[in-house]
Coordinates of C-alpha atoms in Angstrom, one line a residue:
X107 CA -4.8 4.2 45.0
X108 CA -5.1 7.4 46.4
X109 CA -6.4 10.6 44.4
X110 CA -6.4 14.0 44.1
X111 CA -8.4 16.5 42.3
X112 CA -7.4 20.4 41.4
X113 CA -10.3 22.2 40.2
X114 CA -8.7 25.6 37.5
X115 CA -11.0 28.0 37.6
X116 CA -9.4 30.7 34.5
X117 CA -10.4 33.9 32.3
X118 CA -12.7 31.2 29.8
X119 CA -12.8 28.1 31.9
X120 CA -13.4 25.6 35.0
X121 CA -10.8 22.6 34.1
X122 CA -10.9 19.8 37.0
X123 CA -8.3 17.0 36.6
X124 CA -7.7 14.1 38.2
X125 CA -4.4 13.2 39.0
X126 CA -2.7 10.6 40.8
X127 CA 0.1 11.3 43.4
X128 CA 2.9 10.7 40.9
X129 CA 1.4 13.7 39.0
X130 CA -0.2 11.5 36.6
X131 CA -2.8 12.8 35.3
X132 CA -6.2 9.9 35.3
X133 CA -9.4 12.1 33.4
X134 CA -9.8 15.8 32.9
X135 CA -12.7 17.9 32.3
X136 CA -13.0 21.2 31.1
X137 CA -16.2 23.8 30.7
X138 CA -16.2 27.2 28.9
X139 CA -17.7 29.9 30.3
X140 CA -18.9 33.2 28.1
X141 CA -17.0 36.2 28.8
X142 CA -19.2 40.3 28.0
X143 CA -18.7 43.0 26.3
X144 CA -21.8 45.4 27.8
X145 CA -19.6 48.3 26.9
X146 CA -16.3 49.9 25.4
X147 CA -13.3 48.5 27.4
X148 CA -16.1 47.2 30.0
X149 CA -15.2 43.4 31.0
X150 CA -17.7 41.1 33.1
X151 CA -18.5 37.1 33.6
X152 CA -21.5 35.8 35.5
X153 CA -20.4 34.2 38.7
X154 CA -23.7 32.1 38.8
X155 CA -22.0 30.6 34.9
X156 CA -19.0 30.4 36.9
X157 CA -20.8 28.2 39.6
X158 CA -22.4 26.3 37.3
X159 CA -19.5 25.0 34.7
X160 CA -16.9 24.1 38.0
X161 CA -20.0 22.2 39.4
X162 CA -20.6 20.4 35.7
X163 CA -16.4 19.7 35.6
X164 CA -16.1 18.1 38.2
X165 CA -18.7 15.6 38.2
X166 CA -17.7 15.0 34.6
X167 CA -14.2 13.9 35.8
X168 CA -15.9 11.8 38.6
X169 CA -17.9 10.4 36.3
X170 CA -15.2 9.9 33.0
X171 CA -13.0 8.6 36.1
X172 CA -14.0 5.7 36.9
X173 CA -12.0 4.8 40.5
X174 CA -13.8 5.4 43.4
X175 CA -14.9 8.6 44.8
X176 CA -13.5 6.8 48.2
X177 CA -10.4 7.5 47.5
X178 CA -10.5 11.2 45.7
X179 CA -8.9 12.5 48.6
X180 CA -9.2 15.8 48.2
X181 CA -9.8 19.3 45.6
X182 CA -7.1 22.0 45.9
X183 CA -9.1 25.1 44.1
X184 CA -7.4 27.2 41.7
X185 CA -8.4 30.4 40.4
X186 CA -7.6 34.1 38.5
X187 CA -6.4 36.5 39.9
X188 CA -8.0 40.4 40.1
X189 CA -11.4 39.1 39.5
X190 CA -14.0 41.8 42.0
X191 CA -17.8 41.0 43.1
X192 CA -19.9 42.8 44.9
X193 CA -22.6 40.8 47.3
X194 CA -25.1 41.4 49.5
X195 CA -26.1 40.4 53.1
X196 CA -27.3 37.0 52.0
X197 CA -25.0 36.0 50.2
X198 CA -25.9 36.8 46.5
X199 CA -24.5 38.9 44.0
X200 CA -25.4 41.4 43.1
X201 CA -22.9 42.6 40.5
X202 CA -20.8 40.8 37.7
X203 CA -16.9 39.4 38.1
X204 CA -15.6 42.1 36.8
X205 CA -12.4 40.6 35.7
X206 CA -8.8 41.4 35.5
X207 CA -8.7 42.7 31.5
X208 CA -12.0 45.1 32.2
X209 CA -10.5 48.9 31.7
X210 CA -12.9 51.2 33.3
X211 CA -11.2 52.6 35.7
X212 CA -7.9 53.4 33.7
X213 CA -8.7 56.8 34.9
X214 CA -8.6 56.0 38.5
X215 CA -5.3 54.3 37.5
X216 CA -3.4 57.5 36.2
X217 CA -4.7 59.8 38.7
X218 CA -3.5 56.9 42.2
X219 CA -0.2 55.9 40.3
X220 CA 1.0 59.7 39.8
X221 CA 0.7 60.7 43.7
X222 CA 3.3 59.5 46.3
X223 CA -0.2 57.4 47.3
X224 CA 0.4 55.7 44.5
X225 CA 4.1 54.4 44.8
X226 CA 3.5 53.8 48.6
X227 CA 0.8 51.2 48.8
X228 CA 2.3 49.9 45.9
X229 CA 5.3 49.0 48.6
X230 CA 3.2 47.7 50.9
X231 CA 1.1 46.1 49.1
X232 CA 3.3 44.7 45.4
X233 CA 0.4 45.0 43.4
X234 CA 1.7 47.6 40.5
X235 CA -1.5 50.4 40.3
X236 CA -3.3 49.5 37.3
X237 CA -7.5 48.8 36.5
X238 CA -6.9 45.1 36.7
X239 CA -6.4 45.8 40.7
X240 CA -9.7 45.1 42.6
X241 CA -8.5 48.8 44.9
X242 CA -8.8 50.9 41.3
X243 CA -12.2 49.3 40.6
X244 CA -13.0 50.0 43.9
X245 CA -12.2 54.0 43.5
X246 CA -14.2 53.7 40.2
X247 CA -16.9 52.4 41.8
X248 CA -16.5 54.5 44.0
X249 CA -15.8 58.0 42.4
X250 CA -18.8 56.7 39.9
X251 CA -21.3 55.9 42.0
X252 CA -22.1 52.5 41.0
X253 CA -25.0 51.6 41.9
X254 CA -24.1 47.9 44.0
X255 CA -21.3 49.5 45.3
X256 CA -23.5 51.2 48.3
X257 CA -25.3 47.9 48.7
X258 CA -22.3 45.9 49.5
X259 CA -22.3 43.9 51.8
X260 CA -18.9 42.2 51.0
X261 CA -17.1 42.2 47.8
X262 CA -14.9 39.6 47.9
X263 CA -12.8 37.0 44.3
X264 CA -14.6 34.3 41.8
X265 CA -12.8 32.0 44.3
X266 CA -14.8 33.3 47.4
X267 CA -17.9 33.3 46.5
X268 CA -17.7 29.6 45.1
X269 CA -16.5 28.8 48.5
X270 CA -18.9 30.7 49.8
X271 CA -21.7 29.2 48.2
X272 CA -20.6 25.6 48.6
X273 CA -18.6 25.9 52.6
X274 CA -20.5 29.1 53.6
X275 CA -17.6 31.2 54.6
X276 CA -16.4 34.5 53.3
X277 CA -11.6 33.6 53.5
X278 CA -9.7 34.5 50.9
X279 CA -6.2 32.1 50.5
X280 CA -2.6 34.5 51.1
X281 CA -2.3 34.9 47.3
X282 CA -5.9 36.0 46.0
X283 CA -6.1 38.9 48.6
X284 CA -2.3 39.7 47.9
X285 CA -4.5 40.4 44.1
X286 CA -6.6 42.4 45.2
X287 CA -4.4 45.8 46.4
X288 CA -4.8 45.9 49.6
X289 CA -3.2 43.2 51.3
X290 CA -0.3 44.2 53.4
X291 CA 3.0 41.2 52.2
X292 CA 5.0 42.6 54.5
X293 CA 2.5 41.5 57.5
X294 CA -0.3 39.6 56.3
X295 CA -3.4 41.8 56.5
X296 CA -5.4 44.3 55.2
X297 CA -4.2 47.1 54.6
X298 CA -5.1 50.2 56.1
X299 CA -3.9 53.0 54.1
X300 CA -5.4 51.6 50.8
X301 CA -9.1 50.1 51.9
X302 CA -8.7 54.1 53.4
X303 CA -8.7 55.2 49.8
X304 CA -10.9 53.0 48.6
X305 CA -13.9 53.8 51.2
X306 CA -14.9 50.3 52.7
X307 CA -13.9 48.4 56.1
X308 CA -12.2 44.7 56.2
X309 CA -15.4 43.9 57.5
X310 CA -16.2 44.0 53.7
X311 CA -13.0 41.7 52.7
X312 CA -13.7 38.2 53.7
X313 CA -10.6 36.8 56.9
X314 CA -7.4 35.5 55.0
X315 CA -5.6 31.8 55.7
X316 CA -3.3 30.2 54.8
X317 CA -3.5 28.0 51.3
X318 CA -3.3 24.5 53.0
X319 CA -6.4 26.0 55.0
X320 CA -9.3 22.9 54.6
X321 CA -13.3 23.6 54.0
X322 CA -15.5 20.9 54.9
X323 CA -19.0 20.1 54.8
X324 CA -19.4 20.6 50.8
X325 CA -23.3 22.2 50.1
X326 CA -25.4 19.2 49.7
X327 CA -27.0 20.4 46.0
X328 CA -22.7 20.7 44.8
X329 CA -22.9 17.2 46.2
X330 CA -25.7 15.6 44.5
X331 CA -24.8 17.1 41.5
X332 CA -21.3 16.0 41.3
X333 CA -21.4 12.9 43.1
X334 CA -18.4 13.1 45.3
X335 CA -18.2 12.1 48.9
X336 CA -20.3 14.1 51.6
X337 CA -17.3 14.6 53.6
X338 CA -14.2 15.6 51.5
X339 CA -12.2 18.1 51.5
X340 CA -11.6 21.0 49.8
X341 CA -8.2 23.2 50.0
X342 CA -8.6 26.8 49.7
X343 CA -4.7 26.8 47.4
X344 CA -3.7 30.0 45.5
X345 CA -4.4 31.9 42.5
X346 CA -3.5 30.7 39.6
X347 CA 1.0 32.3 39.5
X348 CA 2.0 30.0 42.7
X349 CA 0.3 27.3 42.0
X350 CA 1.1 26.8 37.4
X351 CA 5.2 27.1 39.1
X352 CA 4.1 25.4 42.2
X353 CA 3.2 22.3 39.5
X354 CA 6.4 22.6 37.0
X355 CA 8.2 22.6 40.1
X356 CA 9.5 26.0 39.9
X357 CA 9.7 26.9 42.9
X358 CA 13.7 27.2 44.2
X359 CA 15.8 30.3 43.0
X360 CA 16.7 30.4 39.9
X361 CA 13.9 28.7 38.5
X362 CA 11.6 30.7 36.1
X363 CA 8.1 29.4 35.2
X364 CA 6.4 31.1 32.0
X365 CA 3.0 30.2 31.3
X366 CA 0.9 31.4 28.5
X367 CA -3.4 31.1 28.6
X368 CA -5.2 33.8 27.2
X369 CA -2.4 35.3 28.7
X370 CA 1.1 35.0 29.9
X371 CA 3.0 35.5 32.7
X372 CA 7.0 34.7 34.1
X373 CA 7.5 33.7 37.2
X374 CA 10.3 33.6 40.1
X375 CA 9.0 32.5 44.7
X376 CA 10.7 34.1 46.0
X377 CA 12.1 33.8 50.3
X378 CA 11.2 37.0 50.8
X379 CA 9.3 40.0 49.8
X380 CA 11.0 43.0 47.0
X381 CA 9.1 45.4 45.3
X382 CA 10.8 48.6 44.4
X383 CA 9.3 52.1 43.7
X384 CA 10.1 51.5 39.0
X385 CA 6.6 49.6 40.2
X386 CA 7.9 46.6 37.0
X387 CA 6.4 43.7 38.7
X388 CA 3.8 42.2 41.6
X389 CA 4.8 40.3 44.4
X390 CA 2.4 38.7 46.2
X391 CA 2.2 37.0 49.3
X392 CA 1.8 32.9 48.7
X393 CA 3.5 31.7 52.5
X394 CA 4.1 33.6 55.0
X395 CA 7.5 32.4 54.6
X396 CA 6.7 32.1 49.8
X397 CA 6.5 35.4 47.7
X398 CA 5.5 34.9 43.9
X399 CA 7.6 38.0 41.7
X400 CA 7.3 38.5 38.3
X401 CA 5.3 40.2 35.3
X402 CA 1.8 39.4 33.6
X403 CA 1.1 40.3 30.4
X404 CA -2.3 40.4 29.2
X405 CA -1.5 39.5 25.1
X406 CA -1.0 36.1 25.5
X407 CA -2.8 33.1 23.4
X408 CA -5.0 35.9 22.8
X409 CA -2.9 37.1 19.9
X410 CA -3.2 33.7 18.8
X411 CA -6.8 34.0 18.9
X412 CA -6.9 37.2 17.3
X413 CA -4.6 36.7 13.8
X414 CA -7.6 33.8 13.9
X415 CA -10.0 35.9 13.4
X416 CA -8.5 38.2 10.7
X417 CA -5.9 36.4 9.1
X418 CA -7.6 32.3 9.7
X419 CA -9.0 29.0 7.1
X420 CA -12.0 28.4 6.2
X421 CA -13.3 25.9 7.6
X422 CA -13.6 23.7 4.5
X423 CA -10.0 24.2 3.2
X424 CA -10.0 23.2 7.2
X425 CA -10.6 19.9 6.3
X426 CA -9.0 19.3 2.6
X427 CA -5.3 19.8 5.2
X428 CA -6.7 16.8 6.6
X429 CA -8.7 17.7 9.2
X430 CA -5.9 20.7 10.9
X431 CA -7.7 22.9 13.2
X432 CA -7.8 26.7 13.2
X433 CA -4.3 27.6 15.4
X434 CA -2.8 24.4 14.0
X435 CA -3.2 25.3 10.1
X436 CA -1.5 29.4 11.6
X437 CA 1.3 27.4 13.5
X438 CA 2.1 25.5 9.9
X439 CA 2.2 28.6 7.7
X440 CA 4.6 30.2 10.5
X441 CA 6.5 28.0 10.6
X442 CA 7.2 28.5 6.9
X443 CA 8.7 31.7 7.7
X444 CA 12.6 31.9 9.2
X445 CA 12.4 33.6 13.2
X446 CA 12.6 37.7 12.6
X447 CA 9.2 36.9 9.9
X448 CA 11.3 39.1 7.5
X449 CA 11.6 41.9 9.3
X450 CA 8.5 42.5 10.2
X451 CA 8.2 42.7 13.7
X452 CA 4.9 43.1 16.5
X453 CA 3.9 44.9 19.6
X454 CA 1.8 42.3 21.1
X455 CA -0.9 44.8 23.3
X456 CA -4.1 44.5 21.5
X457 CA -5.0 44.5 24.8
X458 CA -3.1 46.7 26.5
X459 CA 0.5 45.9 28.6
X460 CA 0.7 44.9 32.1
X461 CA 4.3 44.6 32.6
X462 CA 6.9 45.8 32.8
X463 CA 5.1 49.5 31.2
X464 CA 1.3 48.9 33.2
X465 CA 0.2 51.0 31.0
X466 CA -3.4 50.2 29.6
X467 CA -3.6 52.3 27.4
X468 CA -0.6 50.5 24.8
X469 CA -1.8 49.2 21.7
X470 CA -0.8 46.6 19.1
X471 CA 1.3 47.6 16.3
X472 CA 2.9 46.4 13.6
X473 CA 5.9 47.7 12.1
X474 CA 8.8 46.7 9.3
X475 CA 5.1 45.5 7.2
X476 CA 6.1 45.4 2.7
X477 CA 4.2 44.5 0.0
X478 CA 6.5 40.8 0.7
X479 CA 4.9 39.9 4.1
X480 CA 2.3 37.7 3.5
X481 CA -0.1 36.2 5.6
X482 CA 2.8 33.5 7.6
X483 CA 5.1 36.4 8.3
X484 CA 2.4 37.9 9.9
X485 CA 1.4 35.0 12.1
X486 CA 5.3 34.2 12.4
X487 CA 5.7 37.7 14.3
X488 CA 2.7 37.4 16.0
X489 CA 5.1 35.0 18.3
X490 CA 7.5 36.7 17.9
X491 CA 6.6 39.4 19.4
X492 CA 4.8 38.1 22.8
X493 CA 8.2 35.9 23.2
X494 CA 9.8 39.3 23.3
X495 CA 7.3 41.0 26.1
X496 CA 7.7 38.2 28.2
X497 CA 11.6 39.0 27.8
X498 CA 11.0 42.4 28.8
X499 CA 8.9 41.4 32.2
X500 CA 11.9 39.2 32.3
X501 CA 14.4 41.7 32.2
X502 CA 12.4 43.7 35.1
X503 CA 12.1 40.4 37.3
X504 CA 15.9 39.5 36.7
X505 CA 16.8 43.6 38.7
X506 CA 15.1 42.1 42.0
X507 CA 15.0 38.3 42.3
X508 CA 18.2 37.8 40.1
X509 CA 19.2 36.1 36.6
X510 CA 17.3 33.7 35.9
X511 CA 19.1 29.2 35.9
X512 CA 16.4 27.3 34.5
X513 CA 13.6 28.0 32.8
X514 CA 10.5 24.8 32.7
X515 CA 6.8 26.6 30.8
X516 CA 3.8 25.8 31.0
X517 CA -0.3 26.8 29.7
X518 CA -1.4 26.1 26.2
X519 CA 1.2 27.6 24.2
X520 CA 3.3 24.5 25.6
X521 CA 1.3 22.2 23.4
X522 CA 3.0 24.0 20.6
X523 CA 6.1 22.8 19.6
X524 CA 7.0 26.5 17.9
X525 CA 6.5 28.4 20.0
X526 CA 8.3 26.6 22.4
X527 CA 11.8 26.7 20.6
X528 CA 11.7 30.6 19.2
X529 CA 10.9 31.0 23.6
X530 CA 13.8 29.1 23.8
X531 CA 15.6 30.5 20.5
X532 CA 14.8 34.5 22.3
X533 CA 15.9 34.0 25.6
X534 CA 19.3 32.2 24.2
X535 CA 18.0 28.6 27.8
X536 CA 16.4 25.6 27.3
X537 CA 13.6 25.5 28.3
X538 CA 11.6 22.3 30.3
X539 CA 8.7 21.2 29.9
X540 CA 6.3 18.4 31.8
X541 CA 3.8 16.3 29.9
X542 CA 1.4 17.7 31.7
X543 CA -0.1 21.2 30.1
X544 CA -2.5 21.9 33.6
X545 CA 0.3 22.8 36.3
X546 CA -2.0 25.0 38.0
X547 CA -3.9 21.9 38.8
X548 CA -1.5 20.4 39.5
X549 CA -0.6 22.7 42.6
X550 CA -4.0 22.8 43.7
X551 CA -4.3 19.3 43.6
X552 CA -0.8 18.9 45.5
X553 CA -1.6 21.8 47.4
X554 CA -4.7 19.4 48.6
X555 CA -2.2 16.7 49.8
X556 CA -0.2 19.0 51.3
X557 CA -2.9 20.2 53.6
X558 CA -5.3 17.0 54.6
X559 CA -1.5 15.4 55.9
X560 CA -1.4 13.5 52.8
X561 CA 1.9 14.9 51.4
X562 CA 4.4 16.3 53.9
X563 CA 5.4 19.5 52.0
X564 CA 4.7 22.1 48.4
X565 CA 8.5 21.6 47.8
X566 CA 8.5 17.5 47.7
X567 CA 6.4 18.2 44.8
X568 CA 10.1 18.3 42.8
X569 CA 10.1 14.1 42.9
X570 CA 6.1 14.0 41.4
X571 CA 6.2 16.0 37.9
X572 CA 6.8 14.1 34.5
X573 CA 8.1 15.8 32.6
X574 CA 7.5 16.0 28.5
X575 CA 10.5 17.6 27.0
X576 CA 13.0 20.1 26.1
X577 CA 13.8 22.6 23.9
X578 CA 17.5 23.6 23.3
X579 CA 17.8 27.0 21.8
X580 CA 19.1 27.5 17.6
X581 CA 23.0 30.0 18.4
X582 CA 22.2 31.4 15.0
X583 CA 18.5 31.9 15.4
X584 CA 18.5 34.2 19.2
X585 CA 21.1 36.2 17.2
X586 CA 18.6 37.0 14.7
X587 CA 16.7 37.9 17.5
X588 CA 19.2 39.8 19.6
X589 CA 19.0 41.8 16.6
X590 CA 16.0 42.2 16.5
X591 CA 15.0 43.2 20.1
X592 CA 16.2 46.0 21.5
X593 CA 14.8 47.6 17.9
X594 CA 11.7 46.4 19.5
X595 CA 11.8 47.5 22.5
X596 CA 12.6 50.9 21.6
X597 CA 9.7 51.0 20.0
X598 CA 7.4 51.0 22.3
X599 CA 8.8 54.1 24.3
X600 CA 9.1 55.9 20.7
X601 CA 5.1 55.4 20.5
X602 CA 4.1 55.9 24.5
X603 CA 3.1 59.3 24.6
X604 CA 0.4 58.7 21.5
X605 CA -1.0 55.6 22.6
X606 CA -3.7 58.0 25.2
X607 CA -5.0 59.7 22.2
X608 CA -5.8 56.5 20.1
X609 CA -7.0 55.3 23.2
X610 CA -9.6 58.0 24.4
X611 CA -10.6 58.7 20.4
X612 CA -11.1 54.2 21.0
X613 CA -13.4 55.1 24.2
X614 CA -15.0 58.3 22.4
X615 CA -15.7 56.3 19.1

């Protein structure tokens, strides 16, 4: 039997998943790596540690799989978007990997967004003007004389870093290139106008290639550590967003993928690029005849992690409860509360917000607190707030892409039956969930199979996605959420004038 590996380089971990061609998971391995915050709003990672984790994930999966390595046909790569690393002439990193969550370029984003330049760049690149994008990070580097900036030979993402180390070439897939804010989604070339305001040349960026591009000649040290065969092809793949859509089967008009991991997103595939001056959603090229449209939220599973730290249970208590994890206990508590959390709303902007507001200064809020509220209400409101936020993104997406017909869910939250039911109830639509939660990895593996000719087309994957179950909306719960949702949306509008003062105060102190 033949197998394919999906290697997913995420925000906090590298995951390697071994699949059969039918989409069944044989084994998986995950290696975490740290995120550093050397200053307030700085979010950095060590690319050397990420590479080491990726190699270890591949090594572990080869050891665990119990299959002949000659039967592992290909490795496809998925990665998070918007990372930026400065490389010297010798191919060494001279900066950390600055992640999508880094907020030090807020001032530059605000300045660009307020000009005609900002509108023009968004319309051509499909990348909203926000500190997440390498475009804005590069402007920040130029304006603040960031030391590595003037010494940099190449500006690349974490995926490009791995490709350079393992195959000694600077290439980038279309979707990762699109997410830089410097790639024209109409011409599939680096945009000269965007480059001009960053102060860099297109020669300092990688060569864009299709997601089915095959890399061969794996570095000897990677072969020795992983146990993979020396001639195994790696296919460059795409970013985690479009690959999550592919891996879950959300590739036809009206198919909507909702992914919640550390952050979250809602996405649809499209047959032509669409942007408008409201700048509420992203539109990235995937292939030369397909684009991914949607919007990310900064605040997904990170909200539940924050709640765990604030109101979490003691380890001893968890042991007495039959060894429940802290997250399982939080969900158990939230299930004791009726939908709507007794009139408590949570605006989940703990980490600023991206779609549809693109406001790095946004801040989280509990609204409606009374003496009657207990921690279980806070947990329930937090989970509901994440889904309410996704609904605001969905409304912006439907305006350009059309109404959703099918909702498919993936990511860490797909392991929570409560969160999936809340999703169905708030959206008022059935939610389908695949058996594997590793949809980005399966999408990467499938693109790998297409790249080496083992699968005929990207769309053929729809026949190879084992589904788990569906969640049907509860009508009475949906009515509760319909009553609360207008208030949730209006609260952002009411509080928005105050966010900048609060975030400026926090940065100063």
